[in-house]
């Protein structure tokens, strides 16, 4: 309404008309201020609502993603991969343990056989030294032999010493090779036994971790299935709250229309005041003005009541949205967390277990390489020792020949020397001992070679079985692949949870701040008292001026109903005309009709 001096303020108007004109102009300005205040409140709430709607939708979307990721994890390919890995690791453990234990048994046999070679090797070396000593003794003490055989004796003993020295060199190398082989077997045995001891504990631990993952996935699937209805219910509640907020935000237009109707009624009254003079229907006009003032008071009171109800519902639903979002975030956390009072995610705990398992599996990959390397090194040592032992055959042949020639040569001459006969007997006996010990060494080493072949064949069988099933390397790769996928899912879920908690905390805080920004309540209390007081002043001035009885009513108020567009306004009007005592709430028995009527108003 334009401000300034009204065209009804003319000198010939009665004083009471001028007074009412100023009062209605003031009321019009105050209603305008009320409307501006309510508009600011509703526009602010509408802006906040748009923000909360986006945030609540984001939380709901995040919650759905969390559920999707968890459900996909516990029911999708990862669960199948986990079950396959669990089965494969059990098979790996069985095959590897069987292979390792057999290797340990065979290595123990080799080590025991090498232990038995200690005395034959030492005795062989000792007998060779004794042979050499015996020849030296013959050479020094038996002048008869020298006298009889001359240079032939020296040649014979020199050849004998050459054969013995060659045998000694072979024995020394053989003893060195056997010692190295024994050390290599012992080292390999210790390594295998260490792997075996850890194998029982570590592989069991890995299998238990994988089994834990399968059980966890089953539990999570059950928990998700159980929690989805509650999450769905909270989401539906949020949508209902949003719908209620939208409906009540539209009440701003209804309230605005009602205030405009009050202002339009006053404008009509002001226009009629132009023609109200002392002799021109003043009394009838004043009665009508009084009734209009009372009606306006009732309309404003009811408009305020509707405003309050709308604000109460909006704030209530704002808070409900905040609570539902916090609940949804909490439910997502409960589904994802290992314990309700813990911030650690279940997937994170499982991820840590899998990473530990991957480290152990990597150790077994290295152990497999170490196993092969140890066997290869042992085979090299066996072959080296085998070479020197095989070389004994040629030397033994030479020893047999020289011993036979020596005895035959000395026996061809009858010296009658008992000492010579005794020496020749000892020479023959020592040679036989050397041959016997060499045969023992050959037989033992033949057994060792046979065991080595058994170990190598077992390794070949293990490699074939591994190709048919799965190796430690492939199992480790599969586990690392699961860890990679699980880590990605865990990071996504963690980020979504953090986002939800941050948003829900922000919503809860901002909702309370939004409610605190509503000014209408405080403003209305100050302004409405003035407006109703001014309406009452109009009514009382008319009563005083004309001395009217309360039952006197203007006969024609029907024209006002044409201004009203809502059922609530019509109800207040009809109640006043019908002399309803409680004019401030004439709608108690007609709420459903009014709501139906008001719901048909075209809103913004």
CSV table of C-alpha atoms in Angstrom, one decimal, residues 98-515:
chain,number,residue,atom,x,y,z
A,98,UNK,CA,53.8,-84.1,3.1
A,99,UNK,CA,56.7,-83.2,0.7
A,100,UNK,CA,58.7,-81.4,3.4
A,101,UNK,CA,58.3,-84.2,5.9
A,102,UNK,CA,59.4,-86.8,3.4
A,103,UNK,CA,62.4,-84.7,2.5
A,104,UNK,CA,63.4,-84.3,6.2
A,105,UNK,CA,63.1,-88.1,6.6
A,106,UNK,CA,65.3,-88.8,3.6
A,107,UNK,CA,67.9,-86.1,4.7
A,108,UNK,CA,68.1,-87.7,8.1
A,109,UNK,CA,68.9,-91.0,6.4
A,110,UNK,CA,71.6,-89.4,4.3
A,111,UNK,CA,73.0,-87.7,7.4
A,112,UNK,CA,73.0,-91.0,9.3
A,113,UNK,CA,74.7,-92.8,6.5
A,114,UNK,CA,77.4,-90.1,6.3
A,115,UNK,CA,77.9,-90.6,10.0
A,116,UNK,CA,78.6,-94.3,9.4
A,117,UNK,CA,81.3,-93.4,6.9
A,118,UNK,CA,83.4,-91.8,9.6
A,119,UNK,CA,85.2,-95.0,10.7
A,120,UNK,CA,85.6,-96.6,7.3
A,121,UNK,CA,87.1,-93.4,5.9
A,122,UNK,CA,89.5,-93.0,8.9
A,123,UNK,CA,90.4,-96.7,8.9
A,124,UNK,CA,91.1,-96.6,5.1
A,125,UNK,CA,93.4,-93.7,5.6
A,126,UNK,CA,95.1,-95.3,8.6
A,127,UNK,CA,95.6,-98.6,6.7
A,128,UNK,CA,97.3,-96.7,3.8
A,129,UNK,CA,99.6,-95.0,6.3
A,130,UNK,CA,100.4,-98.4,7.8
A,131,UNK,CA,101.2,-99.9,4.4
A,132,UNK,CA,103.5,-97.0,3.7
A,133,UNK,CA,105.2,-97.6,7.1
A,134,UNK,CA,105.5,-101.3,6.5
A,135,UNK,CA,107.2,-100.7,3.1
A,136,UNK,CA,109.6,-98.2,4.8
A,137,UNK,CA,110.4,-100.7,7.5
A,138,UNK,CA,111.1,-103.4,4.9
A,139,UNK,CA,113.4,-101.0,3.1
A,140,UNK,CA,115.3,-100.1,6.2
A,141,UNK,CA,115.6,-103.3,8.1
A,142,UNK,CA,115.8,-106.0,5.5
A,143,UNK,CA,119.3,-105.9,4.0
A,144,UNK,CA,118.8,-109.5,2.7
A,145,UNK,CA,116.1,-108.3,0.3
A,146,UNK,CA,118.3,-105.6,-1.0
A,147,UNK,CA,121.1,-108.0,-1.4
A,148,UNK,CA,118.9,-110.5,-3.3
A,149,UNK,CA,116.8,-108.0,-5.4
A,150,UNK,CA,119.1,-105.0,-5.6
A,151,UNK,CA,117.5,-102.2,-7.7
A,152,UNK,CA,114.4,-104.2,-8.4
A,153,UNK,CA,113.5,-104.0,-4.7
A,154,UNK,CA,113.8,-100.2,-4.8
A,155,UNK,CA,111.7,-100.0,-8.0
A,156,UNK,CA,109.0,-102.2,-6.5
A,157,UNK,CA,108.7,-100.3,-3.3
A,158,UNK,CA,108.8,-97.0,-5.2
A,159,UNK,CA,105.8,-98.1,-7.3
A,160,UNK,CA,104.0,-99.3,-4.2
A,161,UNK,CA,104.5,-95.9,-2.6
A,162,UNK,CA,103.3,-94.2,-5.7
A,163,UNK,CA,100.0,-96.2,-5.6
A,164,UNK,CA,99.6,-95.6,-1.9
A,165,UNK,CA,100.3,-91.8,-2.3
A,166,UNK,CA,97.7,-91.6,-5.1
A,167,UNK,CA,95.2,-93.5,-2.9
A,168,UNK,CA,96.0,-91.1,0.0
A,169,UNK,CA,95.4,-88.0,-2.2
A,170,UNK,CA,92.0,-89.5,-3.3
A,171,UNK,CA,91.2,-90.3,0.3
A,172,UNK,CA,92.0,-86.8,1.5
A,173,UNK,CA,89.9,-85.2,-1.2
A,174,UNK,CA,87.1,-87.7,-0.5
A,175,UNK,CA,87.2,-87.0,3.2
A,176,UNK,CA,87.0,-83.3,2.5
A,177,UNK,CA,84.1,-83.8,0.1
A,178,UNK,CA,82.2,-86.0,2.5
A,179,UNK,CA,82.8,-83.4,5.3
A,180,UNK,CA,81.4,-80.7,3.1
A,181,UNK,CA,78.5,-82.9,2.1
A,182,UNK,CA,77.7,-83.6,5.7
A,183,UNK,CA,77.7,-79.9,6.5
A,184,UNK,CA,75.5,-79.2,3.5
A,185,UNK,CA,73.0,-82.0,4.5
A,186,UNK,CA,73.0,-80.7,8.1
A,187,UNK,CA,72.3,-77.1,7.0
A,188,UNK,CA,69.6,-78.3,4.6
A,189,UNK,CA,68.0,-80.5,7.3
A,190,UNK,CA,68.0,-77.6,9.9
A,191,UNK,CA,66.4,-75.3,7.3
A,192,UNK,CA,63.7,-77.8,6.4
A,193,UNK,CA,63.0,-78.6,10.0
A,194,UNK,CA,62.7,-74.9,10.8
A,195,UNK,CA,60.3,-74.5,7.8
A,196,UNK,CA,58.3,-77.5,9.0
A,197,UNK,CA,57.9,-76.1,12.6
A,198,UNK,CA,56.8,-72.7,11.2
A,199,UNK,CA,54.7,-74.4,8.6
A,200,UNK,CA,52.3,-75.9,11.1
A,201,UNK,CA,51.8,-72.6,12.9
A,202,UNK,CA,52.0,-70.1,10.1
A,203,UNK,CA,50.0,-71.8,7.5
A,204,UNK,CA,47.4,-72.7,10.1
A,205,UNK,CA,47.3,-69.0,11.0
A,206,UNK,CA,46.8,-68.0,7.4
A,207,UNK,CA,44.1,-70.5,6.8
A,208,UNK,CA,42.4,-69.3,10.0
A,209,UNK,CA,42.6,-65.7,8.8
A,210,UNK,CA,41.0,-66.7,5.5
A,211,UNK,CA,38.3,-68.7,7.3
A,212,UNK,CA,37.7,-65.7,9.6
A,213,UNK,CA,37.1,-63.6,6.5
A,214,UNK,CA,34.6,-66.1,5.2
A,215,UNK,CA,32.7,-66.2,8.5
A,216,UNK,CA,32.9,-62.4,8.8
A,217,UNK,CA,31.4,-62.0,5.3
A,218,UNK,CA,28.6,-64.4,6.2
A,219,UNK,CA,27.9,-62.4,9.4
A,220,UNK,CA,28.0,-59.1,7.6
A,221,UNK,CA,25.6,-60.4,5.0
A,222,UNK,CA,23.2,-61.5,7.7
A,223,UNK,CA,23.7,-58.2,9.5
A,224,UNK,CA,23.1,-56.2,6.3
A,225,UNK,CA,19.9,-58.1,5.6
A,226,UNK,CA,18.8,-57.4,9.1
A,227,UNK,CA,19.6,-53.7,9.1
A,228,UNK,CA,18.3,-52.8,5.6
A,229,UNK,CA,14.7,-52.6,6.7
A,230,UNK,CA,15.6,-50.1,9.4
A,231,UNK,CA,17.7,-48.1,7.0
A,232,UNK,CA,14.9,-48.2,4.5
A,233,UNK,CA,12.4,-47.1,7.2
A,234,UNK,CA,14.6,-44.2,8.3
A,235,UNK,CA,15.0,-43.1,4.6
A,236,UNK,CA,11.2,-43.3,4.2
A,237,UNK,CA,10.8,-41.2,7.4
A,238,UNK,CA,13.1,-38.6,5.9
A,239,UNK,CA,11.1,-38.5,2.7
A,240,UNK,CA,7.9,-38.0,4.8
A,241,UNK,CA,9.6,-35.3,6.8
A,242,UNK,CA,10.6,-33.6,3.6
A,243,UNK,CA,7.1,-33.8,2.2
A,244,UNK,CA,5.7,-32.3,5.4
A,245,UNK,CA,8.3,-29.5,5.3
A,246,UNK,CA,7.4,-28.8,1.7
A,247,UNK,CA,3.7,-28.7,2.6
A,248,UNK,CA,4.2,-26.4,5.5
A,249,UNK,CA,6.6,-24.1,3.7
A,250,UNK,CA,3.7,-23.5,1.3
A,251,UNK,CA,1.6,-22.3,4.2
A,252,UNK,CA,3.5,-19.0,3.8
A,253,UNK,CA,1.5,-18.3,0.7
A,254,UNK,CA,-1.8,-19.1,2.5
A,255,UNK,CA,-0.8,-16.8,5.4
A,256,UNK,CA,0.2,-14.1,2.9
A,257,UNK,CA,-3.2,-14.4,1.1
A,258,UNK,CA,-5.0,-14.1,4.5
A,259,UNK,CA,-3.0,-11.0,5.4
A,260,UNK,CA,-3.7,-9.5,2.0
A,261,UNK,CA,-7.4,-10.2,2.5
A,262,UNK,CA,-7.3,-8.4,5.8
A,263,UNK,CA,-5.5,-5.5,4.1
A,264,UNK,CA,-8.1,-5.5,1.2
A,265,UNK,CA,-11.0,-5.5,3.7
A,266,UNK,CA,-9.4,-2.5,5.4
A,267,UNK,CA,-8.9,-0.8,2.0
A,268,UNK,CA,-12.6,-1.2,1.3
A,269,UNK,CA,-13.5,0.2,4.7
A,270,UNK,CA,-11.2,3.2,4.1
A,271,UNK,CA,-12.9,3.7,0.7
A,272,UNK,CA,-16.3,3.6,2.4
A,273,UNK,CA,-15.1,6.1,5.0
A,274,UNK,CA,-15.0,8.7,2.2
A,275,UNK,CA,-18.8,8.7,2.0
A,276,UNK,CA,-19.5,8.4,5.8
A,277,UNK,CA,-20.8,11.7,7.1
A,278,UNK,CA,-23.0,12.6,10.0
A,279,UNK,CA,-26.1,12.5,7.9
A,280,UNK,CA,-25.1,9.8,5.4
A,281,UNK,CA,-25.5,6.4,7.0
A,282,UNK,CA,-22.7,7.0,9.6
A,283,UNK,CA,-24.3,4.8,12.3
A,284,UNK,CA,-24.8,1.8,10.0
A,285,UNK,CA,-21.2,2.2,8.7
A,286,UNK,CA,-19.8,2.4,12.2
A,287,UNK,CA,-21.6,-0.8,13.2
A,288,UNK,CA,-20.2,-2.5,10.1
A,289,UNK,CA,-16.8,-1.2,10.9
A,290,UNK,CA,-17.0,-2.6,14.5
A,291,UNK,CA,-17.9,-6.0,13.2
A,292,UNK,CA,-15.2,-5.9,10.6
A,293,UNK,CA,-12.6,-5.0,13.2
A,294,UNK,CA,-13.7,-8.0,15.3
A,295,UNK,CA,-13.5,-10.2,12.2
A,296,UNK,CA,-10.1,-8.9,11.3
A,297,UNK,CA,-8.8,-9.7,14.9
A,298,UNK,CA,-10.1,-13.3,14.5
A,299,UNK,CA,-8.6,-13.7,11.1
A,300,UNK,CA,-5.2,-12.4,12.2
A,301,UNK,CA,-5.3,-14.7,15.3
A,302,UNK,CA,-6.1,-17.7,13.2
A,303,UNK,CA,-3.5,-16.8,10.6
A,304,UNK,CA,-0.9,-16.6,13.4
A,305,UNK,CA,-2.0,-19.9,14.7
A,306,UNK,CA,-1.5,-21.5,11.3
A,307,UNK,CA,1.9,-19.8,11.1
A,308,UNK,CA,2.9,-21.3,14.4
A,309,UNK,CA,1.6,-24.7,13.5
A,310,UNK,CA,3.5,-24.6,10.2
A,311,UNK,CA,6.7,-23.4,11.9
A,312,UNK,CA,6.4,-26.1,14.6
A,313,UNK,CA,6.0,-28.8,12.0
A,314,UNK,CA,8.9,-27.5,9.9
A,315,UNK,CA,11.2,-27.3,12.9
A,316,UNK,CA,10.0,-30.7,14.2
A,317,UNK,CA,10.7,-32.3,10.8
A,318,UNK,CA,14.0,-30.5,10.5
A,319,UNK,CA,15.1,-32.1,13.8
A,320,UNK,CA,13.6,-35.4,12.7
A,321,UNK,CA,15.7,-35.3,9.5
A,322,UNK,CA,18.8,-34.5,11.5
A,323,UNK,CA,18.0,-37.4,13.9
A,324,UNK,CA,17.3,-39.8,11.1
A,325,UNK,CA,20.5,-38.9,9.3
A,326,UNK,CA,22.5,-39.4,12.5
A,327,UNK,CA,20.7,-42.8,13.0
A,328,UNK,CA,21.5,-43.8,9.4
A,329,UNK,CA,25.1,-42.8,9.8
A,330,UNK,CA,25.2,-44.7,13.1
A,331,UNK,CA,23.7,-47.8,11.5
A,332,UNK,CA,26.2,-47.7,8.7
A,333,UNK,CA,29.0,-47.5,11.3
A,334,UNK,CA,27.6,-50.4,13.3
A,335,UNK,CA,27.4,-52.5,10.1
A,336,UNK,CA,30.9,-51.6,9.2
A,337,UNK,CA,32.7,-51.4,12.5
A,338,UNK,CA,34.2,-54.4,14.3
A,339,UNK,CA,32.4,-53.4,17.6
A,340,UNK,CA,29.8,-50.8,18.3
A,341,UNK,CA,32.1,-48.9,20.6
A,342,UNK,CA,35.0,-49.1,18.2
A,343,UNK,CA,36.1,-46.9,15.3
A,344,UNK,CA,37.9,-49.7,13.6
A,345,UNK,CA,36.2,-51.0,10.6
A,346,UNK,CA,35.6,-54.8,10.2
A,347,UNK,CA,37.2,-54.7,6.8
A,348,UNK,CA,40.2,-52.9,8.2
A,349,UNK,CA,40.7,-55.6,10.8
A,350,UNK,CA,40.4,-58.3,8.1
A,351,UNK,CA,42.7,-56.3,5.8
A,352,UNK,CA,45.4,-56.3,8.6
A,353,UNK,CA,45.0,-60.0,9.0
A,354,UNK,CA,45.3,-60.6,5.3
A,355,UNK,CA,48.4,-58.3,5.0
A,356,UNK,CA,50.0,-60.4,7.8
A,357,UNK,CA,49.1,-63.5,5.9
A,358,UNK,CA,50.5,-62.1,2.7
A,359,UNK,CA,53.8,-61.5,4.4
A,360,UNK,CA,53.9,-65.1,5.7
A,361,UNK,CA,53.0,-66.4,2.2
A,362,UNK,CA,55.8,-64.3,0.7
A,363,UNK,CA,58.1,-66.0,3.3
A,364,UNK,CA,56.9,-69.4,2.0
A,365,UNK,CA,57.6,-68.3,-1.6
A,366,UNK,CA,61.1,-67.5,-0.5
A,367,UNK,CA,61.2,-70.8,1.5
A,368,UNK,CA,60.2,-72.7,-1.7
A,369,UNK,CA,63.1,-71.1,-3.5
A,370,UNK,CA,65.4,-71.8,-0.6
A,371,UNK,CA,64.2,-75.4,-0.5
A,372,UNK,CA,65.2,-75.9,-4.2
A,373,UNK,CA,68.5,-74.1,-3.7
A,374,UNK,CA,69.4,-76.3,-0.7
A,375,UNK,CA,68.6,-79.5,-2.6
A,376,UNK,CA,70.6,-78.2,-5.7
A,377,UNK,CA,73.6,-77.4,-3.5
A,378,UNK,CA,73.4,-80.8,-1.8
A,379,UNK,CA,73.2,-82.5,-5.2
A,380,UNK,CA,76.4,-80.7,-6.3
A,381,UNK,CA,78.1,-81.8,-3.1
A,382,UNK,CA,77.0,-85.5,-3.6
A,383,UNK,CA,78.2,-85.4,-7.2
A,384,UNK,CA,81.5,-84.0,-6.1
A,385,UNK,CA,81.9,-86.7,-3.4
A,386,UNK,CA,80.8,-89.3,-5.9
A,387,UNK,CA,83.5,-88.3,-8.3
A,388,UNK,CA,86.3,-88.9,-5.8
A,389,UNK,CA,84.7,-92.2,-4.6
A,390,UNK,CA,84.4,-93.4,-8.2
A,391,UNK,CA,88.1,-92.6,-8.6
A,392,UNK,CA,88.8,-95.1,-5.9
A,393,UNK,CA,88.1,-97.9,-8.4
A,394,UNK,CA,91.1,-97.2,-10.5
A,395,UNK,CA,93.4,-96.8,-7.5
A,396,UNK,CA,92.1,-100.0,-5.9
A,397,UNK,CA,92.8,-101.8,-9.1
A,398,UNK,CA,96.4,-100.5,-9.0
A,399,UNK,CA,96.7,-101.4,-5.3
A,400,UNK,CA,95.5,-104.9,-5.9
A,401,UNK,CA,98.0,-105.4,-8.8
A,402,UNK,CA,101.0,-104.0,-7.0
A,403,UNK,CA,100.2,-106.0,-3.8
A,404,UNK,CA,99.9,-109.2,-5.8
A,405,UNK,CA,103.1,-108.5,-7.7
A,406,UNK,CA,105.0,-107.7,-4.6
A,407,UNK,CA,103.9,-110.8,-2.7
A,408,UNK,CA,104.6,-112.9,-5.8
A,409,UNK,CA,108.0,-111.3,-6.3
A,410,UNK,CA,109.1,-111.8,-2.7
A,411,UNK,CA,107.7,-115.3,-2.5
A,412,UNK,CA,109.7,-116.5,-5.5
A,413,UNK,CA,112.9,-116.3,-3.4
A,414,UNK,CA,113.1,-118.5,-0.4
A,415,UNK,CA,115.0,-116.4,2.1
A,416,UNK,CA,113.8,-118.3,5.1
A,417,UNK,CA,113.5,-114.9,6.8
A,418,UNK,CA,110.6,-115.0,9.3
A,419,UNK,CA,110.5,-111.2,9.4
A,420,UNK,CA,110.0,-111.0,5.7
A,421,UNK,CA,107.3,-113.6,5.7
A,422,UNK,CA,105.5,-111.7,8.5
A,423,UNK,CA,105.8,-108.4,6.6
A,424,UNK,CA,104.4,-109.9,3.5
A,425,UNK,CA,101.5,-111.4,5.4
A,426,UNK,CA,100.8,-108.0,6.9
A,427,UNK,CA,101.1,-106.3,3.5
A,428,UNK,CA,98.4,-108.7,2.1
A,429,UNK,CA,96.1,-108.3,5.2
A,430,UNK,CA,96.3,-104.5,5.0
A,431,UNK,CA,95.6,-104.4,1.3
A,432,UNK,CA,92.5,-106.6,1.9
A,433,UNK,CA,91.4,-104.2,4.7
A,434,UNK,CA,91.8,-101.2,2.4
A,435,UNK,CA,89.7,-103.0,-0.3
A,436,UNK,CA,87.1,-103.8,2.3
A,437,UNK,CA,86.8,-100.3,3.6
A,438,UNK,CA,86.7,-98.9,0.1
A,439,UNK,CA,83.9,-101.4,-0.7
A,440,UNK,CA,82.0,-100.2,2.4
A,441,UNK,CA,82.3,-96.6,1.4
A,442,UNK,CA,81.2,-97.4,-2.1
A,443,UNK,CA,78.1,-99.3,-0.9
A,444,UNK,CA,77.1,-96.6,1.6
A,445,UNK,CA,77.5,-93.9,-1.0
A,446,UNK,CA,75.6,-95.9,-3.5
A,447,UNK,CA,72.7,-95.8,-1.0
A,448,UNK,CA,73.2,-92.1,-0.5
A,449,UNK,CA,72.9,-91.6,-4.3
A,450,UNK,CA,69.8,-93.7,-4.3
A,451,UNK,CA,68.2,-91.5,-1.6
A,452,UNK,CA,69.2,-88.4,-3.5
A,453,UNK,CA,67.4,-89.7,-6.5
A,454,UNK,CA,64.3,-90.3,-4.4
A,455,UNK,CA,64.5,-86.7,-3.1
A,456,UNK,CA,64.8,-85.4,-6.7
A,457,UNK,CA,61.9,-87.5,-7.9
A,458,UNK,CA,59.8,-86.3,-5.0
A,459,UNK,CA,60.6,-82.7,-5.9
A,460,UNK,CA,59.5,-83.5,-9.5
A,461,UNK,CA,56.3,-85.0,-8.3
A,462,UNK,CA,55.7,-82.0,-6.0
A,463,UNK,CA,56.2,-79.6,-9.0
A,464,UNK,CA,53.8,-81.6,-11.1
A,465,UNK,CA,51.1,-81.5,-8.4
A,466,UNK,CA,51.7,-77.8,-7.8
A,467,UNK,CA,51.1,-77.2,-11.5
A,468,UNK,CA,47.8,-79.1,-11.3
A,469,UNK,CA,46.7,-77.2,-8.2
A,470,UNK,CA,48.3,-74.0,-7.0
A,471,UNK,CA,51.7,-72.8,-5.7
A,472,UNK,CA,52.7,-70.5,-2.9
A,473,UNK,CA,53.5,-67.9,-5.4
A,474,UNK,CA,50.1,-68.0,-7.1
A,475,UNK,CA,48.4,-68.2,-3.7
A,476,UNK,CA,50.3,-65.1,-2.6
A,477,UNK,CA,49.3,-63.3,-5.8
A,478,UNK,CA,45.7,-64.2,-5.3
A,479,UNK,CA,45.8,-63.0,-1.7
A,480,UNK,CA,47.5,-59.8,-2.8
A,481,UNK,CA,44.7,-59.3,-5.4
A,482,UNK,CA,42.1,-59.8,-2.7
A,483,UNK,CA,43.9,-57.4,-0.4
A,484,UNK,CA,44.0,-54.8,-3.2
A,485,UNK,CA,40.3,-55.0,-3.8
A,486,UNK,CA,39.5,-55.1,-0.1
A,487,UNK,CA,41.7,-52.1,0.5
A,488,UNK,CA,39.8,-50.1,-2.2
A,489,UNK,CA,36.4,-51.1,-0.7
A,490,UNK,CA,37.6,-50.3,2.8
A,491,UNK,CA,38.9,-46.9,1.7
A,492,UNK,CA,35.6,-46.1,-0.1
A,493,UNK,CA,33.5,-47.1,2.9
A,494,UNK,CA,35.7,-45.2,5.3
A,495,UNK,CA,35.5,-42.1,3.2
A,496,UNK,CA,31.7,-42.4,2.9
A,497,UNK,CA,31.3,-43.0,6.7
A,498,UNK,CA,33.5,-40.0,7.5
A,499,UNK,CA,31.4,-37.9,5.0
A,500,UNK,CA,28.2,-39.1,6.6
A,501,UNK,CA,29.3,-38.3,10.2
A,502,UNK,CA,30.6,-34.9,9.1
A,503,UNK,CA,27.4,-34.0,7.3
A,504,UNK,CA,25.0,-35.4,10.0
A,505,UNK,CA,27.0,-33.4,12.7
A,506,UNK,CA,26.8,-30.3,10.5
A,507,UNK,CA,23.0,-30.8,9.8
A,508,UNK,CA,22.3,-31.2,13.5
A,509,UNK,CA,24.2,-28.0,14.4
A,510,UNK,CA,22.7,-26.0,11.5
A,511,UNK,CA,19.1,-27.1,12.1
A,512,UNK,CA,19.3,-25.6,15.6
A,513,UNK,CA,20.9,-22.4,14.2
A,514,UNK,CA,18.2,-22.3,11.5
A,515,UNK,CA,15.4,-22.5,14.1
